[in-house]
XYZ file of C-alpha atoms in Angstrom:
609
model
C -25.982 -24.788 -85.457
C -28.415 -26.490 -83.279
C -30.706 -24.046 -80.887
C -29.784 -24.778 -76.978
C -32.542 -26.466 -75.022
C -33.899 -25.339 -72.041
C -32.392 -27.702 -69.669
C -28.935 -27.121 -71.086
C -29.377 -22.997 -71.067
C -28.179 -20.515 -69.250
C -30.997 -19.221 -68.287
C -31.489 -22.617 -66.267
C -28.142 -22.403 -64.689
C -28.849 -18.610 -63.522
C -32.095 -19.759 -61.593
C -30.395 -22.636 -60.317
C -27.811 -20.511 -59.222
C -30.228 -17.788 -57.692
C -32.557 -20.492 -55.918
C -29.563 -21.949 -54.220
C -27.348 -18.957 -53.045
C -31.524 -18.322 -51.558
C -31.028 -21.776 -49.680
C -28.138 -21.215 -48.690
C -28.578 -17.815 -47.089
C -32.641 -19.358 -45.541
C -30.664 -22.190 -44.416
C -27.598 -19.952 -42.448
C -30.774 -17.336 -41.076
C -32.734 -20.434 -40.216
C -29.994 -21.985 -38.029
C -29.117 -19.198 -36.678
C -32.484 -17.575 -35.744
C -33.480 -21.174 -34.396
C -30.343 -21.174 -32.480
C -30.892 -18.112 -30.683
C -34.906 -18.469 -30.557
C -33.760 -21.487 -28.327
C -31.486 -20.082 -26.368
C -33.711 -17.093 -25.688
C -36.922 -19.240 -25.154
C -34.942 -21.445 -22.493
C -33.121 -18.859 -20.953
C -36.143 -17.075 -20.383
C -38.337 -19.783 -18.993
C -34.637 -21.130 -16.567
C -34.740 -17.604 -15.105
C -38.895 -17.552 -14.307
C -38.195 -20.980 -12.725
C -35.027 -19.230 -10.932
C -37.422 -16.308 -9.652
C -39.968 -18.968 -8.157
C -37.689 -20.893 -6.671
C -36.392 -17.580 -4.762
C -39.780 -16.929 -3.961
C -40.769 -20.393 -2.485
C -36.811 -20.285 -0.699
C -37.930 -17.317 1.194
C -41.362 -18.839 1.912
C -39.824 -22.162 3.211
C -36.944 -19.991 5.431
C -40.214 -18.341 6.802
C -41.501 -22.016 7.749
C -38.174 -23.675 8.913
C -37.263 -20.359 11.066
C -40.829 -19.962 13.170
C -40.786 -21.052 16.312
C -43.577 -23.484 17.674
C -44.937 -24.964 20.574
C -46.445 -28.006 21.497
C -49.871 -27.182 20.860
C -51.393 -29.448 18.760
C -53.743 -27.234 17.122
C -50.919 -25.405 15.415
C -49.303 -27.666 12.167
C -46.152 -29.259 12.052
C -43.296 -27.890 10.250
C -43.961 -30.833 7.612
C -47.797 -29.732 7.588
C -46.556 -25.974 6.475
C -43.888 -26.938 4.324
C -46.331 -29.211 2.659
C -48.958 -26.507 2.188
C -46.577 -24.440 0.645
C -45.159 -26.938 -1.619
C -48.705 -28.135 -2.782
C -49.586 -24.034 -3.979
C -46.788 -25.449 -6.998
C -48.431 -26.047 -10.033
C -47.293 -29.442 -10.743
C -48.023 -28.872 -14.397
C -45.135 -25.861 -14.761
C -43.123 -27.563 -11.981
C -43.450 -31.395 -12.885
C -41.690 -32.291 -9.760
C -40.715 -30.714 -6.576
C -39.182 -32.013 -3.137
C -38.136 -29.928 0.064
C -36.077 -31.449 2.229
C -34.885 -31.090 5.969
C -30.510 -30.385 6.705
C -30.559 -34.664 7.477
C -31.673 -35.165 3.703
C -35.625 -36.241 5.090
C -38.705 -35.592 2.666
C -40.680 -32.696 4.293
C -43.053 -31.902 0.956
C -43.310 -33.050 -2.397
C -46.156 -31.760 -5.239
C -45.846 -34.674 -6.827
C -48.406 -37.613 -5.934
C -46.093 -40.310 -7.135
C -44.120 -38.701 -4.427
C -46.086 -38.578 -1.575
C -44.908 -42.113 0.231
C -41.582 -40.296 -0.337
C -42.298 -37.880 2.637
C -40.793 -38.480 5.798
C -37.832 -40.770 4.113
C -34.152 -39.451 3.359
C -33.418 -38.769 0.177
C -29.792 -39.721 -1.069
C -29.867 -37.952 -4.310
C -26.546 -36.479 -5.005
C -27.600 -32.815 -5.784
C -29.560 -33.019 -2.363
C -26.845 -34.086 -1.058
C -24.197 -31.724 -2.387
C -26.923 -28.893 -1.298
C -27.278 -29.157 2.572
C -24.051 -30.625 3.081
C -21.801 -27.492 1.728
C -24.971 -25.148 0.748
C -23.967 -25.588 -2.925
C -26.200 -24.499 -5.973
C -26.625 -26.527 -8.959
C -28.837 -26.482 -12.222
C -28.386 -28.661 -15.149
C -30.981 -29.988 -18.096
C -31.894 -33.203 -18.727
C -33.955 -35.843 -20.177
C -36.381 -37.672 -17.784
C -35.602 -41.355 -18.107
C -38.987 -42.434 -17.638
C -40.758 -39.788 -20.400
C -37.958 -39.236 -21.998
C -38.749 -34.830 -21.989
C -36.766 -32.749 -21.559
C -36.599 -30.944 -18.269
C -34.731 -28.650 -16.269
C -33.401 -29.456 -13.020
C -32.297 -27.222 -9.715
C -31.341 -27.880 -6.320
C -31.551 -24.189 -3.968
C -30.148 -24.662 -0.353
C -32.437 -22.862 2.140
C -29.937 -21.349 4.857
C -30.406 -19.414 7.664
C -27.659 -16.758 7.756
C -25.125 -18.740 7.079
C -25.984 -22.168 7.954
C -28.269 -24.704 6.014
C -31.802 -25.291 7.167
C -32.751 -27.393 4.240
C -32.938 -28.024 0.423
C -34.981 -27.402 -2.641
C -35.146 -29.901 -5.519
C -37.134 -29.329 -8.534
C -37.953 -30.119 -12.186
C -39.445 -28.797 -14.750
C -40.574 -29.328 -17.710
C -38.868 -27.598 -20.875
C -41.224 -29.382 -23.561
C -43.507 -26.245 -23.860
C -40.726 -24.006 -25.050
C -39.313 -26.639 -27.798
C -43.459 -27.212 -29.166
C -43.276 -23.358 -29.365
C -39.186 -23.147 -30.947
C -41.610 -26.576 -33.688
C -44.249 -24.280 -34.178
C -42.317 -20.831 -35.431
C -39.799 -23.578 -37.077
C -43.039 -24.780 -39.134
C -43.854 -21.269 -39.722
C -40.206 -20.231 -40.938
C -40.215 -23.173 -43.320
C -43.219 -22.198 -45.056
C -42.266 -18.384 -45.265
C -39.214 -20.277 -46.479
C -41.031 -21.837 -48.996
C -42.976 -19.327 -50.228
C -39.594 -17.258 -50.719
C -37.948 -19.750 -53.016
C -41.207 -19.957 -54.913
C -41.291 -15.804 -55.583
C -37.350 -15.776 -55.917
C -37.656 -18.187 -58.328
C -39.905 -16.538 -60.501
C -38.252 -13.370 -59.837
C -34.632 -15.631 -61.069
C -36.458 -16.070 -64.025
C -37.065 -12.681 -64.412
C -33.610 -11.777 -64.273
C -31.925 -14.829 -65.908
C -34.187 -13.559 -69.011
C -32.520 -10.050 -69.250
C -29.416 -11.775 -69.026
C -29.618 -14.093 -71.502
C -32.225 -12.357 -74.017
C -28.525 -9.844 -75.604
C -26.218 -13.525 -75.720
C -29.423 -14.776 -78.076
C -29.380 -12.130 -79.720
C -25.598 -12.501 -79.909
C -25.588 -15.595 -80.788
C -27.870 -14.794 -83.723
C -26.078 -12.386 -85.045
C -22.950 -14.410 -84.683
C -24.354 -17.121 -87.343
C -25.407 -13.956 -89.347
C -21.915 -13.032 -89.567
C -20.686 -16.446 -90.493
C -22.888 -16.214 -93.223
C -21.085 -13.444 -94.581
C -23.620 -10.425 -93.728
C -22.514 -7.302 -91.424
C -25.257 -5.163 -92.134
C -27.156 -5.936 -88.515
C -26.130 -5.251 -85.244
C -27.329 -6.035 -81.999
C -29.453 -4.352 -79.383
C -27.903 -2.783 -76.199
C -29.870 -2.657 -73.408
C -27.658 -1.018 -70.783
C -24.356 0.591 -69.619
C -24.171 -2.666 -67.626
C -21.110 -5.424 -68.362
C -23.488 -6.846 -70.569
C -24.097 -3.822 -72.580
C -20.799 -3.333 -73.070
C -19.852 -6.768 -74.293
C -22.878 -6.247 -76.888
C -20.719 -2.623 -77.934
C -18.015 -4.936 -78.373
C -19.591 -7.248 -80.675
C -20.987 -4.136 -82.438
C -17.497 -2.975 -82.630
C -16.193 -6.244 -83.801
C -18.772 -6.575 -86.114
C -17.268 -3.352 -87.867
C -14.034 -4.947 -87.674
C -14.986 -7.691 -89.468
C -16.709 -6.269 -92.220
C -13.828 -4.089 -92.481
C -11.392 -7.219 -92.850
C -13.532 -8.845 -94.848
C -13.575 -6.195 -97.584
C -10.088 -5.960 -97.318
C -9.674 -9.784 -97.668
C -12.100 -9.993 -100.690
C -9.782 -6.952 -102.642
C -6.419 -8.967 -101.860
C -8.275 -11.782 -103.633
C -9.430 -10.422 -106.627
C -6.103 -8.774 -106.558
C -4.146 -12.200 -106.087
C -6.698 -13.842 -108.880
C -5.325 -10.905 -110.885
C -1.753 -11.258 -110.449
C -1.643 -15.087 -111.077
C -4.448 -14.522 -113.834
C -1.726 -12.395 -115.721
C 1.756 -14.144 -114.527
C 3.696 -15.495 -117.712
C 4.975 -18.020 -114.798
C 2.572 -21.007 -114.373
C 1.799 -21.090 -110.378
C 0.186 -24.186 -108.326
C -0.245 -24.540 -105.427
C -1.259 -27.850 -103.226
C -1.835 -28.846 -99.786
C 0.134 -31.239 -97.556
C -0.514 -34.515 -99.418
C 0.611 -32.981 -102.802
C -3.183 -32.212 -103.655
C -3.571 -29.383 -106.242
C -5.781 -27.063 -104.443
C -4.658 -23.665 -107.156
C -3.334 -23.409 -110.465
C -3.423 -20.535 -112.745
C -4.212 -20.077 -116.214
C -0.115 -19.743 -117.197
C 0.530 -23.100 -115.426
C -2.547 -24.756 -117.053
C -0.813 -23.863 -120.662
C 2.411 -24.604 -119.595
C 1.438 -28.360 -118.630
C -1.137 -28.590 -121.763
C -4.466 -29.272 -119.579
C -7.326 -27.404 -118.276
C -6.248 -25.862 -114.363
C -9.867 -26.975 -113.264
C -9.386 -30.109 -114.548
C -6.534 -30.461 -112.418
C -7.750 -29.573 -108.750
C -7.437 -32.172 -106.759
C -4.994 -34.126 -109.174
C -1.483 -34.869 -107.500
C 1.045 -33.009 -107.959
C 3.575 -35.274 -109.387
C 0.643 -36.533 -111.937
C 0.411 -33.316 -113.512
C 4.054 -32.514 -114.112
C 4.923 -35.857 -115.257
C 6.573 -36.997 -111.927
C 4.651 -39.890 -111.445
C 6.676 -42.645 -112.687
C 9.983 -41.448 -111.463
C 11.209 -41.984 -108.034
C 10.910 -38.339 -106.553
C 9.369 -37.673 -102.945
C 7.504 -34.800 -102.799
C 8.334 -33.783 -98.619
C 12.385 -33.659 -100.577
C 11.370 -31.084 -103.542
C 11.594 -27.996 -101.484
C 15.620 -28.957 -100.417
C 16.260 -29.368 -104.680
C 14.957 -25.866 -104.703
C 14.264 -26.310 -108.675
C 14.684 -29.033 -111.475
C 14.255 -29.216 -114.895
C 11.375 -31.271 -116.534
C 11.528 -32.478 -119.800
C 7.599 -32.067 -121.550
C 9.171 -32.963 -124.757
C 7.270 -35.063 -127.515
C 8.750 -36.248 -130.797
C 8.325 -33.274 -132.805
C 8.973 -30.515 -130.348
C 11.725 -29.638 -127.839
C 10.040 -28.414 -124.633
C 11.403 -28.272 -120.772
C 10.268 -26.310 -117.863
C 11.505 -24.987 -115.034
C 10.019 -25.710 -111.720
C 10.923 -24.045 -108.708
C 9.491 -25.750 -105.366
C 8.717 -24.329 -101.710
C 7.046 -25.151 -98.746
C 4.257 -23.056 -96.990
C 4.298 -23.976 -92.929
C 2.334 -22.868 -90.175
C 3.186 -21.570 -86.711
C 4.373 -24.480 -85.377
C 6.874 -25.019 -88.498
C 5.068 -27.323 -89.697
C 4.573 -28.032 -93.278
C 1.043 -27.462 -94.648
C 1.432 -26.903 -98.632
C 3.904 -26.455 -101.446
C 4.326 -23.785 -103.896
C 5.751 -24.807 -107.414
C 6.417 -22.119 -109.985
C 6.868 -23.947 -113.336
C 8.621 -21.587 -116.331
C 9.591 -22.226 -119.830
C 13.350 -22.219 -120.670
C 13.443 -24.255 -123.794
C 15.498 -21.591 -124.990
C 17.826 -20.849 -122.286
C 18.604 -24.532 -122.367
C 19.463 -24.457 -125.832
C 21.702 -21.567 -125.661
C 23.584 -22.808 -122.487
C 23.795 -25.751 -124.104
C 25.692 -24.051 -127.044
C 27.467 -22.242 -125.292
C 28.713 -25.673 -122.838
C 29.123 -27.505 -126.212
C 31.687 -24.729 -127.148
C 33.299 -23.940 -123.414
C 34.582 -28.189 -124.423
C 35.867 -27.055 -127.693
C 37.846 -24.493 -126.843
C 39.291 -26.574 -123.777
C 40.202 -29.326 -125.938
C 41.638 -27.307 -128.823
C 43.924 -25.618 -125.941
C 44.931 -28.370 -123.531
C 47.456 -29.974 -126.138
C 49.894 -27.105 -127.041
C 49.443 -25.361 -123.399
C 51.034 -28.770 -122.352
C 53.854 -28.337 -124.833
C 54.208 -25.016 -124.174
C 54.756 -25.894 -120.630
C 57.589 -28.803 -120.733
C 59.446 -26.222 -123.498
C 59.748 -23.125 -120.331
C 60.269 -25.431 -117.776
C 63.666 -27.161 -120.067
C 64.429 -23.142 -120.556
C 64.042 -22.559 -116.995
C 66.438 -25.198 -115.754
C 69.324 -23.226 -117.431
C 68.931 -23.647 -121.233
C 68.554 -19.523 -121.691
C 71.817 -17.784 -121.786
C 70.887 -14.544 -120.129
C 70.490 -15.558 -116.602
C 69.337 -12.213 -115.045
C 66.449 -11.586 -117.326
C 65.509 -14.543 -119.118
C 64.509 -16.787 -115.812
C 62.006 -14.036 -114.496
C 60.524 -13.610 -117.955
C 60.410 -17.359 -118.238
C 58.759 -18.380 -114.436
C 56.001 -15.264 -115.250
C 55.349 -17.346 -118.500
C 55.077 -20.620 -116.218
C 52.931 -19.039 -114.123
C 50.587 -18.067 -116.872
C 50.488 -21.332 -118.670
C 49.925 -23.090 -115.152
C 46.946 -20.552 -114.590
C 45.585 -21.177 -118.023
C 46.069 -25.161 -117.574
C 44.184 -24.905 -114.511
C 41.396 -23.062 -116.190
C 41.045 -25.427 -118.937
C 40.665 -28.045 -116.089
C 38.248 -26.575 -114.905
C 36.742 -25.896 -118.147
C 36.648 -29.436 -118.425
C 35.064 -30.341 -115.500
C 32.384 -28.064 -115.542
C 31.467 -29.113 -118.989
C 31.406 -32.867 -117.654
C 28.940 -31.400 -115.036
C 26.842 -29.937 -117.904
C 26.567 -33.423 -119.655
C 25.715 -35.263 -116.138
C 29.266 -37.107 -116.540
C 31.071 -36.384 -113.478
C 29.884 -39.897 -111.599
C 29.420 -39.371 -108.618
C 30.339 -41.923 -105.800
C 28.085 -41.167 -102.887
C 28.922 -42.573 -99.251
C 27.201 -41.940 -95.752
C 29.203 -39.471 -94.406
C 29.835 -37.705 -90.772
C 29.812 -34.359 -92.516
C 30.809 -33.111 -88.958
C 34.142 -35.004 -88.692
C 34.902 -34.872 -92.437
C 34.650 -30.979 -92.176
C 37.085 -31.043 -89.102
C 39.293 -32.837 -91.264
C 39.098 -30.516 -94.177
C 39.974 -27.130 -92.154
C 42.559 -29.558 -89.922
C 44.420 -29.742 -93.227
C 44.644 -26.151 -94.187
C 45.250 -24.834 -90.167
C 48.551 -26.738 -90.777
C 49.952 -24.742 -93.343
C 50.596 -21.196 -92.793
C 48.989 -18.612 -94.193
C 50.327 -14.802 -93.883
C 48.706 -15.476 -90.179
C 45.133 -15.590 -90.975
C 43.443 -17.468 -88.456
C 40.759 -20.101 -88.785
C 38.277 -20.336 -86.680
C 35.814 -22.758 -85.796
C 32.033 -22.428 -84.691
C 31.161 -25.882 -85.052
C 28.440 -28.166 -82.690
C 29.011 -31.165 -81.332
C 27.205 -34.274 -82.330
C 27.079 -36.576 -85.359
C 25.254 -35.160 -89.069
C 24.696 -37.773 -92.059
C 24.869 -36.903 -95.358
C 25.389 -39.025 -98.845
C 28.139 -37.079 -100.495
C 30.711 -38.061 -103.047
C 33.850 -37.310 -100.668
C 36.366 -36.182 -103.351
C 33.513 -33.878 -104.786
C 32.725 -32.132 -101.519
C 36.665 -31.903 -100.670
C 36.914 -29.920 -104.107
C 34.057 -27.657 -103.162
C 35.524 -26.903 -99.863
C 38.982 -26.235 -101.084
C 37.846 -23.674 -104.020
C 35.448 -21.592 -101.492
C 38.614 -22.066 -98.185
C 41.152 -20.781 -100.761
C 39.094 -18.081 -102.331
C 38.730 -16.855 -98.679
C 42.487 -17.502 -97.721
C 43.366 -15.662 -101.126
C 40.955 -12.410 -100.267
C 41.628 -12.262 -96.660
C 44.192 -9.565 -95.298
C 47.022 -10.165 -93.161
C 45.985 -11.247 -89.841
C 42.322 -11.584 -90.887
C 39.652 -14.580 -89.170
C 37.795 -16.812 -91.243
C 35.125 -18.381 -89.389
C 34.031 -21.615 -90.272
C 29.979 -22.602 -88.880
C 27.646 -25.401 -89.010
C 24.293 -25.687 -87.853
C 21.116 -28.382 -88.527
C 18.240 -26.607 -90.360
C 15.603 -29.218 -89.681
C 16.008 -31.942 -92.959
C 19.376 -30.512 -93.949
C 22.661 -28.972 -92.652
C 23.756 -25.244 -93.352
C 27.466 -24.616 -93.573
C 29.166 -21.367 -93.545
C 32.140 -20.019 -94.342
C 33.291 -16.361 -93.758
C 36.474 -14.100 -95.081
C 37.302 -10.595 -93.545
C 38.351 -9.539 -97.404
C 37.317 -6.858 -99.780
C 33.826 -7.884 -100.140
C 31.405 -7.544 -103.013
C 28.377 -5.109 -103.816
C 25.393 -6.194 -103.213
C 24.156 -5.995 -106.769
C 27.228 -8.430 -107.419
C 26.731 -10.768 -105.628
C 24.353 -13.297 -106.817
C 26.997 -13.133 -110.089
C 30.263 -14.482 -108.435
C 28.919 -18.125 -109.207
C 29.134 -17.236 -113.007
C 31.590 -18.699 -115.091
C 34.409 -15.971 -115.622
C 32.960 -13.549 -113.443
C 35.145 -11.300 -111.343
C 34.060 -8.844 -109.240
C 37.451 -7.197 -109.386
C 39.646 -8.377 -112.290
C 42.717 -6.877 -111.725
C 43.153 -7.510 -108.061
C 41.887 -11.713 -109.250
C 44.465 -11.738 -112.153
C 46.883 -10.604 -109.818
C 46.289 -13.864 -107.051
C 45.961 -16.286 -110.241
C 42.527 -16.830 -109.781
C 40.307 -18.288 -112.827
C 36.509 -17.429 -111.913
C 35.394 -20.668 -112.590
C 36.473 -21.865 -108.524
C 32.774 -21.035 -107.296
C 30.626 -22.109 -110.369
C 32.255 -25.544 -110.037
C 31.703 -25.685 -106.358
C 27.723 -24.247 -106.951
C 27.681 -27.495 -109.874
C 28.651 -29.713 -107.213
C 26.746 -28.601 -104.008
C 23.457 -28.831 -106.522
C 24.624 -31.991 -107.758
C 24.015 -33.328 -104.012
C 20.528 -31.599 -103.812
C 22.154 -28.183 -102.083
C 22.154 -24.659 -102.243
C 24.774 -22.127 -102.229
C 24.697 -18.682 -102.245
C 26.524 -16.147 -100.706
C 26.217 -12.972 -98.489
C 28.742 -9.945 -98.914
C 29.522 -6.266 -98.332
C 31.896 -4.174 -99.296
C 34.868 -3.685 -97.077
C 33.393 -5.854 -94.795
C 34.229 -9.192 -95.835
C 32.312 -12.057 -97.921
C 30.209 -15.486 -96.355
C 29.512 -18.564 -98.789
C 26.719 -20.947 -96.872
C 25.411 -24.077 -99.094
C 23.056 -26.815 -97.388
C 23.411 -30.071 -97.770
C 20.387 -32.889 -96.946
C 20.815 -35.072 -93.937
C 20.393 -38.809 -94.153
C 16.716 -39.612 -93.589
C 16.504 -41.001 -89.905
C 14.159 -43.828 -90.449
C 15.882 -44.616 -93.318
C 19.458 -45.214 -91.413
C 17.506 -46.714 -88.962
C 16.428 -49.904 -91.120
C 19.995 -49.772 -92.534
């Protein structure tokens, strides 16, 4: 794993982080402390301009209120006002004018202003001021300098009448060049902050990030496979206690991992020592396990094997067999025979999926059953014997009792019930030599099967249509069927014989009144159907048997309803025959289920058709 760079760390991001929330909160003080430095700093200097121009209003009342005479040693009103006006520093108070109630120039500190005495004024402000004694203030930026100034017009009244006006401006650039200077000065405290905050970030970032190294370290330690280390903690913080996690799961993991490594050795064990070859492959068919049984079974060395395809080893290859379908067979024979020996295996396919259902491997358990082959073979050759040797005279035996029947026997109160019991028994045992028959046609792969795309769901309704019509003691039949259309290839006359043996069974065990339910449902390549009786049941170690050949689970009540026991093991011949499954779920008292599956039409395939 490739070490982080400084640039892309952490550690960078933290003093990043650090230096800006810094900015942010210099940058918030700044404004704000500028903000109200100004304010103050104006405010301030407006109200000592406010208190001199109270001053110099009571000085100028003084002037405009004495009396005088016509002595000309004693100065004009203009000549006073003047002198009082020229005491005004004209550096604080850039300009000042003091006018007379008709709007005429009496004084003015100003030099540019001095042709200005004696002449009316028609300034608004002025105006405003002696004509309805009003007050004003406002700042402004001198058009000619461009500074900034502030600017006030004072009435001067006697009681309550207006004597004259004061108009004045100054000059508000001192107080912004002192707001510049402490500006300059906060920026370079601000500066210097960043630059110790920054170091100080690093600082800090380092104790973050110094236990997530180290965690980080230990991490590709533990992918390695060793848990003997553990890393520091260096406080109770959050950080500590995510390093006591990792401490924890460190534990955990060594703990799993032991466990993991027994179940191995333990699995290696089993398969090591299964008579039952095992192999296992990925998605593609890829041998990824074999044990040593399955390597003997299939004559090569399992190592040699791994990575081989599946189909390759068992001798698959050149017939036309997809390997996504195997699972649905659920197991097929393969013939390993050469010319001197007789050998076939079993093989027994399944599918390993994820979460998602989706299929990651398959499973195939390969066994030898040369033998049982040979026996069942034996014991099929001589099931056909026996059915042919009996057929013939059953048949005979038949046409004689039904002549007898029709009124050839003299005694007519015994002789016809002895004589329909005997029908009934030759019947039974015709029909079981049928079925003899057919299973041992099944046995030799001769029962030809004619296989057509089918509606399954349609052809079902039409199957359980056909028995609702007749009556039956008033069992019911209902149906839990979907809606929709479900393709299979099936030989129709096959699948209707299937059907018929399992429906009757369950008409046949059912009680008076009783439900069967019939249910359907798509199981993602393949439809499950189900069909359930409210009879006596079977036990649950019985169960798997009722598909044998002339097995009843309770003879006398089966002898009594004419059954044969050979209904179910022609209907499991058939539904394997279409690459099914049957099987069947029971309990006693509580009624039996058959369910067999049945592979849908492949989608693209039907498409292209």
């Amino acid at each position: 794993m490739n070490k982080v760079g400084f640039f892309r760390s952490i550690q960078l991001k933290f003093i990043i982080i650090y230096i800006l929330l810094l900015l942010v909160a210099v940058q918030v003080i700044g404004s704000y402390f500028a903000r109200e430095l100004e304010d103050q700093l104006t405010t301030n200097y407006e109200d000592s301009v406010r208190h001199r121009v109270e001053y110099l209003s009571y000085n100028l009342k003084e002037a405009f209120d004495e009396d005088r005479t016509e002595d000309e040693t004693e100065p004009s009103l203009q000549q006073e006002i003047q002198g009082i006006v020229n005491n005004v520093d004209p550096e604080e108070i850039t300009k000042l004018q003091v006018v007379n109630k008709v709007g005429r120039v009496l004084g003015a500190n100003n030099y540019s202003d001095q042709d200005k005495i004696g002449k009316k004024t028609t300034g608004e402000f002025v105006t405003k001021a002696i004509s309805y004694g009003a007050r004003d203030e406002k700042t402004e930026r001198n058009p000619q300098t461009g500074n900034r100034v502030f600017v006030k017009v004072e009435p001067i009244k006697d009681g309550e009448d207006v004597v004259g006006a004061i108009y004045l401006e100054a000059s508000l650039e001192d107080v912004y060049d002192q707001l510049e200077t402490i500006n300059k000065i906060f920026f370079k405290g601000s500066i210097l902050a960043i630059i110790v905050s920054a170091f100080l970030g690093i600082l800090v970032a380092r104790t973050i990030t110094k236990p997530i190294s180290e965690m980080r370290r230990q991490a590709l330690t533990m992918a390695k496979g060793d848990f003997t280390q553990k890393v520091n903690v260096y406080g109770a913080d959050e950080i500590g206690t995510l390093a006591e996690t990792f401490n924890d799961l460190n534990d955990q993991l060594k703990h799993s991992y032991a466990t993991i490594e027994e179940e191995r050795r333990k699995l290696s064990s089993v398969l090591s020592n299964m008579s039952d070859g095992v192999i296992a492959t990925d998605e593609t068919g890829a041998i990824s396990l074999m044990n040593d049984a399955a390597g003997r079974l299939i004559g090569e060395n399992p190592e040699d094997l791994r990575g081989e395809f599946l189909l390759d080893a068992l001798q698959l290859g050149e017939k036309d067999v997809d390997l996504s379908e195997l699972h649905d067979s659920g197991s097929m024979i393969i013939d390993l025979s050469d010319d001197d020996h007789i050998f076939l295996v079993r093989a027994n396919f399944s599918t390993i999926s994820d979460d998602e259902d989706d299929i990651i491997g398959f499973i195939t358990v390969i066994s030898d059953v040369t033998e049982q082959q040979k026996v069942e073979q034996e014991r099929r050759e001589f099931v056909s014997n026996v059915s042919h040797e009996l057929r013939t005279p059953l048949t005979t035996m038949r046409s004689y009792i039904e002549a007898l029947t029709d009124g050839a026997w003299q005694d007519k109160e015994i002789a016809p019930k002895f004589l329909r019991v005997t029908q009934n028994e030759t019947e039974r045992m015709i029909r079981m030599v049928n079925d003899l028959l057919q299973l041992s046609k099944m046995d030799n792969k001769d029962y030809g099967l004619h296989k057509e795309e089918t509606d399954f769901l349609a052809y079902f309704h039409e199957i359980i249509d056909r028995f609702d019509m007749s009556e039956h003691e008033g069992i019911k039949l209902q149906r839990e069927l979907p809606e929709g259309q479900f393709y299979v290839w099936m030989d129709k006359d096959k699948m209707t014989q299937v059907l018929d043996n399992i429906i009757s069974n369950a008409i046949k065990y059912s009680p008076e009144g009783g439900t069967i339910r019939f249910k359907m449902e798509k199981r993602r390549h393949q439809v499950l159907v189900s069909i359930q009786d409210q009879g006596i049941g079977v036990s649950y170690e019985k169960v798997d048997r009722i598909f044998d050949r002339f097995y009843r689970a309770d003879k006398a009540r089966t002898r009594k309803l004419g059954g044969t026991g050979l209904g179910l093991a022609i209907a499991r011949e058939l539904v394997e025959a279409h690459h099914g499954k049957i099987w069947a779920k029971s309990k006693e008292g509580k009624g039996t289920t058959i369910l067999f599956t049945l592979p849908l039409v492949n989608q693209k395939r039907r498409g292209r058709k």
